[in-house]
Coordinates of C-alpha atoms in Angstrom, one line a residue:
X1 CA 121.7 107.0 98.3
X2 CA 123.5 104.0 97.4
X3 CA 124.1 103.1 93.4
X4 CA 125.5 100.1 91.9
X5 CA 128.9 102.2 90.9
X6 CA 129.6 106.3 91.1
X7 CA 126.5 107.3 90.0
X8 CA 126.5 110.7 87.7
X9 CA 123.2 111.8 88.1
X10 CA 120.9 109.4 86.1
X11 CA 117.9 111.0 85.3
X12 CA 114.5 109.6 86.5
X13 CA 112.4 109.2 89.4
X14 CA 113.7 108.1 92.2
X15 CA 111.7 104.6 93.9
X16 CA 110.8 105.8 97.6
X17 CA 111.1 103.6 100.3
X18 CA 108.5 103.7 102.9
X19 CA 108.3 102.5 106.9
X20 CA 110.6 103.6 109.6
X21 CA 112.1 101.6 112.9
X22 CA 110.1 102.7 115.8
X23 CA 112.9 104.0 118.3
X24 CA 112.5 102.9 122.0
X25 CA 113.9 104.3 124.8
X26 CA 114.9 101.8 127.7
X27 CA 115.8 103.2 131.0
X28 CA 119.5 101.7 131.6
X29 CA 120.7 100.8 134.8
X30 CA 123.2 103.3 136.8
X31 CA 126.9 102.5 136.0
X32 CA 129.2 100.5 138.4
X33 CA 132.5 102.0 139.4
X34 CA 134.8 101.4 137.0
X35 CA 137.7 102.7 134.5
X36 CA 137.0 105.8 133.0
X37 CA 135.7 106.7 129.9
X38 CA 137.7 105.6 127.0
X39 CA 140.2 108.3 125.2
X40 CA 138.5 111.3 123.8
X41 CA 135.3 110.9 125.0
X42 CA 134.4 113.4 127.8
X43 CA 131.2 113.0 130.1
X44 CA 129.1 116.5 130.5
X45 CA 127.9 117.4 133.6
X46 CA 124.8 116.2 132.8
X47 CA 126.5 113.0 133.1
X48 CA 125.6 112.8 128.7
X49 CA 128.7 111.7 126.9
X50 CA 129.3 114.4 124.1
X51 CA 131.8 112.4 122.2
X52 CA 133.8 115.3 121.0
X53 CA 136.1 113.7 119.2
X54 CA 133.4 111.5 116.8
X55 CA 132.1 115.0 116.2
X56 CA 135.3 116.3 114.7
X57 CA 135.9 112.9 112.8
X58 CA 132.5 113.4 111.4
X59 CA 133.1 116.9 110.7
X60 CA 135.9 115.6 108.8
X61 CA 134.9 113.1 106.6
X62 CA 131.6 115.7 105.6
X63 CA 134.8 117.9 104.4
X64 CA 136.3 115.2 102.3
X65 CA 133.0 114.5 100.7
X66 CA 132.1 117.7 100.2
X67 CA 135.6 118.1 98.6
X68 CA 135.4 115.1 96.4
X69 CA 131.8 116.1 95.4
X70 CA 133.2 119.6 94.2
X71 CA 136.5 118.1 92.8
X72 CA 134.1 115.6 90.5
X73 CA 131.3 118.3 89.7
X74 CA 134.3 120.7 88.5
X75 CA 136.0 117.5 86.1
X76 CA 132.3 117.1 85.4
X77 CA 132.1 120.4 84.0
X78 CA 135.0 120.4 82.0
X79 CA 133.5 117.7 79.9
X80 CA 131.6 118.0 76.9
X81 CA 127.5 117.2 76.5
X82 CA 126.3 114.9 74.0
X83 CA 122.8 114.9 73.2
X84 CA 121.5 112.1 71.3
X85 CA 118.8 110.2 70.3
X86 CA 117.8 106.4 69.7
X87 CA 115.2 105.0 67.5
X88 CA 114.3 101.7 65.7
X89 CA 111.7 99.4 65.1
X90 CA 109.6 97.8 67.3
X91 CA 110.8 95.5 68.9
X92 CA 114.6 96.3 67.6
X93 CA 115.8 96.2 71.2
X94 CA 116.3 100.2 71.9
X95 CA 115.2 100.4 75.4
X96 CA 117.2 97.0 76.5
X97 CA 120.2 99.1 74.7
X98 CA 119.6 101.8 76.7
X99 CA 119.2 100.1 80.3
X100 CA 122.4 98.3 79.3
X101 CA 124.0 101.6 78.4
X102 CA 122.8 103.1 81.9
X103 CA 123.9 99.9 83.2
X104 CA 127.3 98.9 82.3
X105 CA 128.1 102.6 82.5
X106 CA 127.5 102.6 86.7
X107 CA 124.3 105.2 85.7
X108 CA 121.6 103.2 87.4
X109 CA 121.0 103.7 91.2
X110 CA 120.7 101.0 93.5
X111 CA 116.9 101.7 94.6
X112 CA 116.1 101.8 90.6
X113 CA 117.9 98.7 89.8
X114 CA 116.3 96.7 92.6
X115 CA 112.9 98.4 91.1
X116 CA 113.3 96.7 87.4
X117 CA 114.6 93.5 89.4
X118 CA 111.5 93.2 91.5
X119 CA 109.0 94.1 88.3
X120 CA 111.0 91.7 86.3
X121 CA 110.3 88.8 88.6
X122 CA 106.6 90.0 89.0
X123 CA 106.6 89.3 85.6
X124 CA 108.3 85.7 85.3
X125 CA 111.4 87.0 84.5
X126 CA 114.6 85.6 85.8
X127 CA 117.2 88.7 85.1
X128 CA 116.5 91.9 85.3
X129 CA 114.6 93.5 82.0
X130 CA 116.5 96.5 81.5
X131 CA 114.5 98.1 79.4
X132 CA 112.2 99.0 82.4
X133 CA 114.6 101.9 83.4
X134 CA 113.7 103.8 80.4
X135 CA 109.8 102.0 80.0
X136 CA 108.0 104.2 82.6
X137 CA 104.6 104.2 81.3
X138 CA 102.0 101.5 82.7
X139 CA 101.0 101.1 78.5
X140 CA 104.4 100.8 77.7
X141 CA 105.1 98.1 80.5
X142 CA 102.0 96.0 79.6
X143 CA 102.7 96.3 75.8
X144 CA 106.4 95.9 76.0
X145 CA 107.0 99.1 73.8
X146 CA 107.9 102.7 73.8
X147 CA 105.3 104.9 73.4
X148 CA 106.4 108.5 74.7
X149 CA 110.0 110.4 74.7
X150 CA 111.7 109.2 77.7
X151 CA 115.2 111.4 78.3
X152 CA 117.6 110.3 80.1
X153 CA 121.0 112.2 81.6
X154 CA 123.9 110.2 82.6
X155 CA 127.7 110.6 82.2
X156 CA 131.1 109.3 82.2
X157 CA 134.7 110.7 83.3
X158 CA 134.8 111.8 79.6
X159 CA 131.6 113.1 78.5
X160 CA 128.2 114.2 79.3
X161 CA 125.1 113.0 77.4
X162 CA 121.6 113.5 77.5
X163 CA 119.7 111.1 76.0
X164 CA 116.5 110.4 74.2
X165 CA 114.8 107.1 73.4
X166 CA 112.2 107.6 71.1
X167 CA 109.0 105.1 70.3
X168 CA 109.0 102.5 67.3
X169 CA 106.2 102.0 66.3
X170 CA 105.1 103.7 62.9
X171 CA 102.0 105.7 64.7
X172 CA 104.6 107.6 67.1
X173 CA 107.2 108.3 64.3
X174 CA 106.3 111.8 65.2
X175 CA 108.0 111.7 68.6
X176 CA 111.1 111.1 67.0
X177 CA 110.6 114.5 65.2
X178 CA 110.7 115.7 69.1
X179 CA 113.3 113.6 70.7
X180 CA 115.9 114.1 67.5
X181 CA 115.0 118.2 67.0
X182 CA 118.2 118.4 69.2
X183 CA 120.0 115.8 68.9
X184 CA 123.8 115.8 67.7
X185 CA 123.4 112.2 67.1
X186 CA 121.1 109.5 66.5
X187 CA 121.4 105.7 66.8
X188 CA 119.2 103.6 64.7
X189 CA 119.0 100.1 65.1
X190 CA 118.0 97.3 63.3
X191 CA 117.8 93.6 64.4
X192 CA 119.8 91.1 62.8
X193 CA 117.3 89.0 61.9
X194 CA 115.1 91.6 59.6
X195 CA 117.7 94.0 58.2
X196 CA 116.6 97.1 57.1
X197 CA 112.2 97.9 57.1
X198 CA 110.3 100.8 55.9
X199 CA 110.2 102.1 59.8
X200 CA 114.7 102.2 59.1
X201 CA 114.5 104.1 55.9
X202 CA 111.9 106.7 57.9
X203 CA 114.2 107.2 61.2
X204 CA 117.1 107.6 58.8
X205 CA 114.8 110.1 56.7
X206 CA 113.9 112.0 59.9
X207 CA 117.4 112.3 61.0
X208 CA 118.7 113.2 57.6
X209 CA 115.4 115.9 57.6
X210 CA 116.4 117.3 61.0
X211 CA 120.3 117.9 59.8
X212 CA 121.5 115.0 62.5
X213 CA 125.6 114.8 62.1
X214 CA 126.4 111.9 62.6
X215 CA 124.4 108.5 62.5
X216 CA 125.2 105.5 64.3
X217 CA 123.7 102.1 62.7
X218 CA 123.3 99.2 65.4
X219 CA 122.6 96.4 64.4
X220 CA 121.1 94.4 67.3
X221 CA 120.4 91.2 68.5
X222 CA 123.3 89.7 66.9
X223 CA 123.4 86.5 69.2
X224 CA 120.5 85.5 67.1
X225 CA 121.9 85.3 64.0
X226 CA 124.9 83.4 65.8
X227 CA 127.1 86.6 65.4
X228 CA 127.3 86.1 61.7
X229 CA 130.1 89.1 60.3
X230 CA 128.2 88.4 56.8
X231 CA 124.9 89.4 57.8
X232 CA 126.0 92.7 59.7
X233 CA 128.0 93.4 56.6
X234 CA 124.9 93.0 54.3
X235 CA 122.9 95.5 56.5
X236 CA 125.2 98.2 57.1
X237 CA 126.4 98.4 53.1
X238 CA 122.4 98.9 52.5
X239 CA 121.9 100.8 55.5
X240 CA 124.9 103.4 54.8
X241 CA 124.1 103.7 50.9
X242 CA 120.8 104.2 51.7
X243 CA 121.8 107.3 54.7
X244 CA 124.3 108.7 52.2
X245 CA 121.9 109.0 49.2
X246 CA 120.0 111.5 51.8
X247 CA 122.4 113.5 52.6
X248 CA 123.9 111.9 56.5
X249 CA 127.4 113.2 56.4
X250 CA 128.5 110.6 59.1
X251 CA 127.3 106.9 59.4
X252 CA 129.3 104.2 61.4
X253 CA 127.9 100.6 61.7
X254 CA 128.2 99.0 65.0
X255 CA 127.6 95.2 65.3
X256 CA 125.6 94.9 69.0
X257 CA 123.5 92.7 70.9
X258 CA 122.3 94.9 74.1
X259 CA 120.5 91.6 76.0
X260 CA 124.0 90.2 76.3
X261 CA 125.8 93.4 76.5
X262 CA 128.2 93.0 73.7
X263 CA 129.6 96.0 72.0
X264 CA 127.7 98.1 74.2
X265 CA 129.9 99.0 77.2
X266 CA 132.7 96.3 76.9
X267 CA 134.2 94.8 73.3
X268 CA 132.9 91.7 72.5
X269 CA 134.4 87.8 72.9
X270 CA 132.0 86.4 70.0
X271 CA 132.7 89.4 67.4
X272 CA 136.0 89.7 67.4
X273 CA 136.2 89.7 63.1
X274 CA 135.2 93.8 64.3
X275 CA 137.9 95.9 65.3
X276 CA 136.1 99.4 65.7
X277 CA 135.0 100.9 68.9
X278 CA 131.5 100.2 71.2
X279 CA 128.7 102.0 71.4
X280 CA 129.9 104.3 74.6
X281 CA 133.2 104.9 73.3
X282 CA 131.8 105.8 70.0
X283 CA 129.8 108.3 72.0
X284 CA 132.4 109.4 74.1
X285 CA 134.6 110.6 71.4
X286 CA 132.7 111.5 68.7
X287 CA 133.1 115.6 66.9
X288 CA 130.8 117.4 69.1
X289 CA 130.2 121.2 68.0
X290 CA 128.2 123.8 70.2
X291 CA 129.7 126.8 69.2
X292 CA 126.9 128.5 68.0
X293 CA 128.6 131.6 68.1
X294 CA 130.5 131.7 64.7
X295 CA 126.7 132.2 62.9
X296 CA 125.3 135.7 62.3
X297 CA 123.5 137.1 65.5
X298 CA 119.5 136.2 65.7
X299 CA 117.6 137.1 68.8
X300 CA 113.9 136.9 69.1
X301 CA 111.9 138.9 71.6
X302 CA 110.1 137.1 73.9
X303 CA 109.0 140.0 76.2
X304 CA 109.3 143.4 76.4
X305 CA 110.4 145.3 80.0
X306 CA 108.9 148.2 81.0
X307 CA 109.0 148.9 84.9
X308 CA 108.2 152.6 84.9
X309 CA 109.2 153.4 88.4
X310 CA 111.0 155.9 89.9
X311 CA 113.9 154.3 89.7
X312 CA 113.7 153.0 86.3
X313 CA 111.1 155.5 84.6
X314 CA 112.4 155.2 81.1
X315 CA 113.8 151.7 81.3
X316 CA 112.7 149.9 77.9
X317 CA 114.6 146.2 77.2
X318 CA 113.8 142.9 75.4
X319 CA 114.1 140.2 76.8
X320 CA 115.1 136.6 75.3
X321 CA 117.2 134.1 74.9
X322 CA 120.2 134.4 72.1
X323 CA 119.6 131.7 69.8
X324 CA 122.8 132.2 67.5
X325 CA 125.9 134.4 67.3
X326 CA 127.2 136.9 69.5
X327 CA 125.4 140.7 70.1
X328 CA 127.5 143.5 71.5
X329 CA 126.8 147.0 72.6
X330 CA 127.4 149.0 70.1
X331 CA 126.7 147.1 67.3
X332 CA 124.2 148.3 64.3
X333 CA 121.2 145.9 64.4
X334 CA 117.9 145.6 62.0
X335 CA 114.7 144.7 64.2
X336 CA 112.5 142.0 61.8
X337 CA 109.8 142.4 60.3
X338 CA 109.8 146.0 60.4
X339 CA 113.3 146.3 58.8
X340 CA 113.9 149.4 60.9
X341 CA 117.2 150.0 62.6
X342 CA 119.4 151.2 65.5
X343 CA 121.8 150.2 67.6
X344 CA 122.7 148.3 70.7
X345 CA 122.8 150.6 73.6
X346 CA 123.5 148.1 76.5
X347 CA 122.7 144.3 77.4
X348 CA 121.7 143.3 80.9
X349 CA 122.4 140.1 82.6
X350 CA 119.3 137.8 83.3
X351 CA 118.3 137.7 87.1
X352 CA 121.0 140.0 88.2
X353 CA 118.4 143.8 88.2
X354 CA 118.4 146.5 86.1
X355 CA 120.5 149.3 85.7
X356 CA 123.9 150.6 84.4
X357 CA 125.4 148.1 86.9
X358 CA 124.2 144.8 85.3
X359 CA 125.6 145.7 82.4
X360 CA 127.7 143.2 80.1
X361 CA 129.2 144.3 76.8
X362 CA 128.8 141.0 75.2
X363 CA 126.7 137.7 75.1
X364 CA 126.2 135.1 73.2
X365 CA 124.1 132.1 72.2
X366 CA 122.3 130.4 74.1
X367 CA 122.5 133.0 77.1
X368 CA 119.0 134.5 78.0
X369 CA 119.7 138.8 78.4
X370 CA 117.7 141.6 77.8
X371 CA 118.9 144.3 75.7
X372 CA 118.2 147.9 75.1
X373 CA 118.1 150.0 72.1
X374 CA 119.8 153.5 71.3
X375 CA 116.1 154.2 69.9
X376 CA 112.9 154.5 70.4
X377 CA 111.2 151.7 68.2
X378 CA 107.9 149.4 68.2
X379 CA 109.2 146.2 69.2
X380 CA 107.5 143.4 70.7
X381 CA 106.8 140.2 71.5
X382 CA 107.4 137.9 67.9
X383 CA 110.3 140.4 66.4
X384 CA 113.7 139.3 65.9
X385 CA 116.8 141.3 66.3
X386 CA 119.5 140.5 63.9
X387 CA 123.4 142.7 63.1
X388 CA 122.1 144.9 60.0
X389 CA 125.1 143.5 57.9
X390 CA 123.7 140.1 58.5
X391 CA 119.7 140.3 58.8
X392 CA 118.0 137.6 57.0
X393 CA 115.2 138.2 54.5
X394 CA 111.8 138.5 55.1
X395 CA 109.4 136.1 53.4
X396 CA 105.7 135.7 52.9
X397 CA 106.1 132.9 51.1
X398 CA 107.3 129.7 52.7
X399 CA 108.9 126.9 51.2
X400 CA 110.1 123.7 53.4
X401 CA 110.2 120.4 53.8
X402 CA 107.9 119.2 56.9
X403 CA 106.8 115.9 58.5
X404 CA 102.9 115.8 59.6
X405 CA 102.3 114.3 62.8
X406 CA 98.7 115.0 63.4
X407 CA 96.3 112.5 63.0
X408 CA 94.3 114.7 60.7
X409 CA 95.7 115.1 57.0
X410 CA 97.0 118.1 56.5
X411 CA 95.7 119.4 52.8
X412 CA 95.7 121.8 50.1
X413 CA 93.7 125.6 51.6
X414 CA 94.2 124.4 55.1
X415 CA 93.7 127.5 57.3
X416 CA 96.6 127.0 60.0
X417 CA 99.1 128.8 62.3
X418 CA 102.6 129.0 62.0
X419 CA 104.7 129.5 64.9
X420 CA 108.2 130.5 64.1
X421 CA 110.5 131.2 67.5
X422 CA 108.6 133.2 69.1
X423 CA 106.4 134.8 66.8
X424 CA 102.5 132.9 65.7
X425 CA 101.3 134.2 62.3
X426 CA 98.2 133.1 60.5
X427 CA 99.0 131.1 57.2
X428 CA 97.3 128.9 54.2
X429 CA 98.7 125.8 52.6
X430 CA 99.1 127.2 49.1
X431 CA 100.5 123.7 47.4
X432 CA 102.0 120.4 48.7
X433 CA 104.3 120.0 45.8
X434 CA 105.4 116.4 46.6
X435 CA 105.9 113.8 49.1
X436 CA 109.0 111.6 49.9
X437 CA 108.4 107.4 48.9
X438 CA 110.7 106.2 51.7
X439 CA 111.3 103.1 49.3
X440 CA 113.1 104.7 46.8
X441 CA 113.5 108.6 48.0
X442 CA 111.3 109.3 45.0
X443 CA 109.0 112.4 45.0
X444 CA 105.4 111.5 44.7
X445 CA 104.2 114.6 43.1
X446 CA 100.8 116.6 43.9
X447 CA 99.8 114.3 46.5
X448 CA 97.0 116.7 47.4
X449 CA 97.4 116.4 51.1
X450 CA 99.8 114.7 53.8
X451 CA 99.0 111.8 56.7
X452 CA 100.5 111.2 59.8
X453 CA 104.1 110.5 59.5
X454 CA 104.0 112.0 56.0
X455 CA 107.3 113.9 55.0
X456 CA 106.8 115.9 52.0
X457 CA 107.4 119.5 50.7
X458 CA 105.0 122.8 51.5
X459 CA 104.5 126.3 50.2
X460 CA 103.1 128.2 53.0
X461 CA 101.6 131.8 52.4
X462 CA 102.0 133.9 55.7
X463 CA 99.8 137.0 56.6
X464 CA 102.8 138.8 58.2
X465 CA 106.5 138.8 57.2
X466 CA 108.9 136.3 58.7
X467 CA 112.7 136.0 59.4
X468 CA 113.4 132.8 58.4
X469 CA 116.9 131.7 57.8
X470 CA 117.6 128.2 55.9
X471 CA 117.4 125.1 58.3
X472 CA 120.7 124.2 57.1
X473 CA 122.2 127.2 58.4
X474 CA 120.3 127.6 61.7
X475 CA 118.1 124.9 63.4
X476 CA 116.6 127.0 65.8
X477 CA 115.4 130.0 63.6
X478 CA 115.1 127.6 60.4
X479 CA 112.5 125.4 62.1
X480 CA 108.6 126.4 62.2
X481 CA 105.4 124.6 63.7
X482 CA 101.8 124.1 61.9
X483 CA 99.3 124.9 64.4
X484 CA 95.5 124.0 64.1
X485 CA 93.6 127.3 65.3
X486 CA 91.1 125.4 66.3
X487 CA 92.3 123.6 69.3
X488 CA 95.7 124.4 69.3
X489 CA 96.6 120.9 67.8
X490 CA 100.4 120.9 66.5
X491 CA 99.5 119.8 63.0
X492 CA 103.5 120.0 61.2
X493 CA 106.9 119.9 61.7
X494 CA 108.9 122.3 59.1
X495 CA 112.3 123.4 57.9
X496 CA 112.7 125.9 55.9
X497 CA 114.7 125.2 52.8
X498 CA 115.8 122.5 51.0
X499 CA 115.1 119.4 52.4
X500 CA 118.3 117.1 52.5
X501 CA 122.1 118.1 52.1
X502 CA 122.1 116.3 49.2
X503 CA 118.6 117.9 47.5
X504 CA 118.9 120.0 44.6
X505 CA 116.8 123.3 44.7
X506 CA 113.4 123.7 43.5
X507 CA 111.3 125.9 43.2
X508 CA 107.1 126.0 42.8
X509 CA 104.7 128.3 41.3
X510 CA 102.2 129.4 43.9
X511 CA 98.5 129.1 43.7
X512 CA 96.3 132.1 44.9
X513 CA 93.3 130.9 47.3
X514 CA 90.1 132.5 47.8
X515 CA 89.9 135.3 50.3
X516 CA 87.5 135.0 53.3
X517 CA 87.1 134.7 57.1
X518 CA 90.0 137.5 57.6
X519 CA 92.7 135.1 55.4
X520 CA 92.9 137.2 53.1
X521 CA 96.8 136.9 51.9

């Protein structure tokens, strides 16, 4: 398929074209006497010219693709992969910064760009709107906002990057919870012409909440304010003392104005009082850490394998996917809740059988592997598997920080389930000690219940034991989920802990609930 530049596999459906020449077959006169066929071609005796020497030209050039295909995929491999997330305001211009991103970057294939031009003129539009590329959704069309996650995966020589552009609008604040849970980075922008709203101070709360690294600040639509170095220096001094009071270790400020393209791809030739880097490059060389493997070892079972066949009649392995460290055979390990312990007697591959022969001595996070035990012990689906010397404790009690993004409040003796990795527990909402004013970073105390797009903090009283480990210290077995039990409604986002870097601890006396309807914990 032809793109607009060396495409590197942008995500997103493809636009199919439809209709097909109608071949015809003519019946051609017999040839005169003449010379003979031209070099290389030799006639059959069928009197069919097999063109033997196209054949192996072809053949060929399929070689040198093929080889340049798996000489780019192994440079492609080498690189590192970003993942990062965008939000802002509506109407703050992130989806025109992501087309132009996608854009300017050669991401965007020819049949998608000639999609956006064609709904762009249906629309009265003279140049393409390149916020269509990421604007899927009929709603989001017709309204001209973001309403869902759209991800994105594109890439440079340098880096790989998956990308998520997350709604605006206040009432789907939640889906930034979603698109940032991952993220490594997070660009929030802000036009020029309002500085910094309540719907900044949130994204910068959420990304500070989620333990985000580093923070880029854009500050958009700076054509508008006639590229005015005083007014992008007003909004990044409030915008970084703001993120630092919370906690952000990283901010930079990048003056931008994605319609026009400056700072985006290429420097600018209207800012050039700004000396630091654009928006890609930023991306491109930014600290990017996935070594997960320096944390202690935590592996939660998501199966249990029991084959019992002839060939495997004792076979007994768990199966899941490493979220931290590094497990060895051999080493001493403590299956959670139960506390009891044994040791690693072998780890098996995923998708490569059972047996001796599929055995690896080590693996690491995130690999998925099943091991097996030197004992005989109840373990299933929900328990974690952690190196004895470095098990976390078990808690009943839950404190975190969460953000609510049900519709329905979540309130004080709420019956709910709480999903931690992979293990669901029944819980109550013992006491929402406080919630965060966005204005100030002030705690509202005994708010009495939490609102959609609420973040406050929670004590949460479990009817089984969990392993959690602080969010600051692991984000994948820090983090839990609210559940309605009703309809399965995701109710709450939570991190276990304290609830920015810079937080001080606190602690809350609990409240004991009545007993009833089998809640009784």
């Amino acid at each position: 398929m032809t793109s607009t530049g060396t495409s590197s596999g942008a995500h997103g459906a493809h636009s199919a074209r439809t209709g097909a020449d109608a071949a015809a077959t003519a019946h051609a006169p017999a040839p005169a006497p003449g010379p003979a066929p031209a070099a290389g071609r030799v006639r059959g005796q069928d009197g069919q010219d097999q063109g033997q020497d196209r054949t192996r030209a072809a053949g060929r050039t399929t070689e040198q693709v093929t080889d340049r295909a798996a000489e780019f995929a192994g440079r492609l491999s080498e690189t590192t992969l970003l993942r990062f997330a965008t939000a802002g305001s509506v109407d703050d211009g992130k989806s025109t910064l992501v087309g132009r991103l996608l854009h300017d970057s050669k991401s965007v294939l020819a049949d998608q760009l000639e999609a956006v031009e064609h709904a762009s003129r249906s629309r009265g539009q003279e140049a393409p709107d390149l916020a269509l590329l990421t604007d899927g959704l009929r709603a989001e069309r017709e309204q001209g906002i973001t309403i869902d996650v759209a991800y994105r995966y594109f890439a440079t020589p340098r880096r790989r990057f998956i990308l998520a552009d997350t709604p605006g609008h206040v009432q789907y604040t939640r889906n930034m919870v979603t698109g940032a849970s991952t993220a490594e980075l997070a660009v929030v922008l802000v036009d020029a012409r309002n500085g910094v709203v309540e719907q900044t101070r949130r994204h910068a709360a959420v990304a500070a909440l989620l333990r985000v690294p580093h923070v880029v600040l854009a500050v958009n639509k700076m054509d508008l304010v006639d590229y005015a170095e005083p007014v992008f220096a007003s909004i990044a001094e409030e915008f970084t003392a703001y993120a630092a009071s919370l906690g952000v270790p990283e901010i930079t400020a990048i003056p931008i104005s994605a319609l026009a393209g400056d700072n985006v791809v290429e420097p600018s030739a209207h800012m050039d009082w700004y000396g630091g880097p654009t928006v890609l490059e930023h991306l491109e060389t930014v600290p990017v850490s996935h070594d997960l493997t320096d944390c202690p070892a935590r592996f939660p079972v998501q199966y249990v394998i029991r084959p019992q066949t002839a060939e495997h009649p004792d076979y007994r392995g768990y199966a899941g996917q490493i979220a931290s460290g590094v497990l060895r055979v051999g080493d001493p390990v403590t299956v959670l809740p139960s506390g009891r312990t044994s040791t690693i007697e072998a780890i098996d591959a995923l998708g490569a059988g059972l047996g001796a022969d599929t055995s690896v001595d080590a693996a690491w996070a995130p690999q998925s592997v099943t091991v097996r035990l030197g004992d005989d012990l109840d373990v299933s689906r929900g328990d974690l598997i952690a190196p004895t010397a470095h098990a976390p404790a078990t808690t009943r009690d839950v404190e975190a920080t969460v953000c609510h993004v049900a519709d329905q409040p979540l309130t004080v003796g709420q019956r709910v389930l709480l999903k931690h990795t992979t293990r669901t527990v029944k819980a109550i909402v013992k006491e929402i000690p406080s919630r965060l004013t966005l204005a100030d970073l002030s705690q509202h105390p005994s708010p009495g219940e939490l609102v959609a797009n609420d973040i406050g903090r929670v004590v949460v009283r479990t009817a089984e034991p969990l392993a959690l480990d602080p969010y600051a210290d692991s984000r994948r077995t820090g983090s839990f989920l609210l559940i309605d039990p009703v309809d399965g409604t995701t109710l709450t986002a939570g991190m276990a802990g304290d609830a920015f870097a810079a937080a001080a601890d606190a602690t809350k006396a609990a409240r004991r609930l009545p007993d009833d309807e089998g809640w009784d914990f």
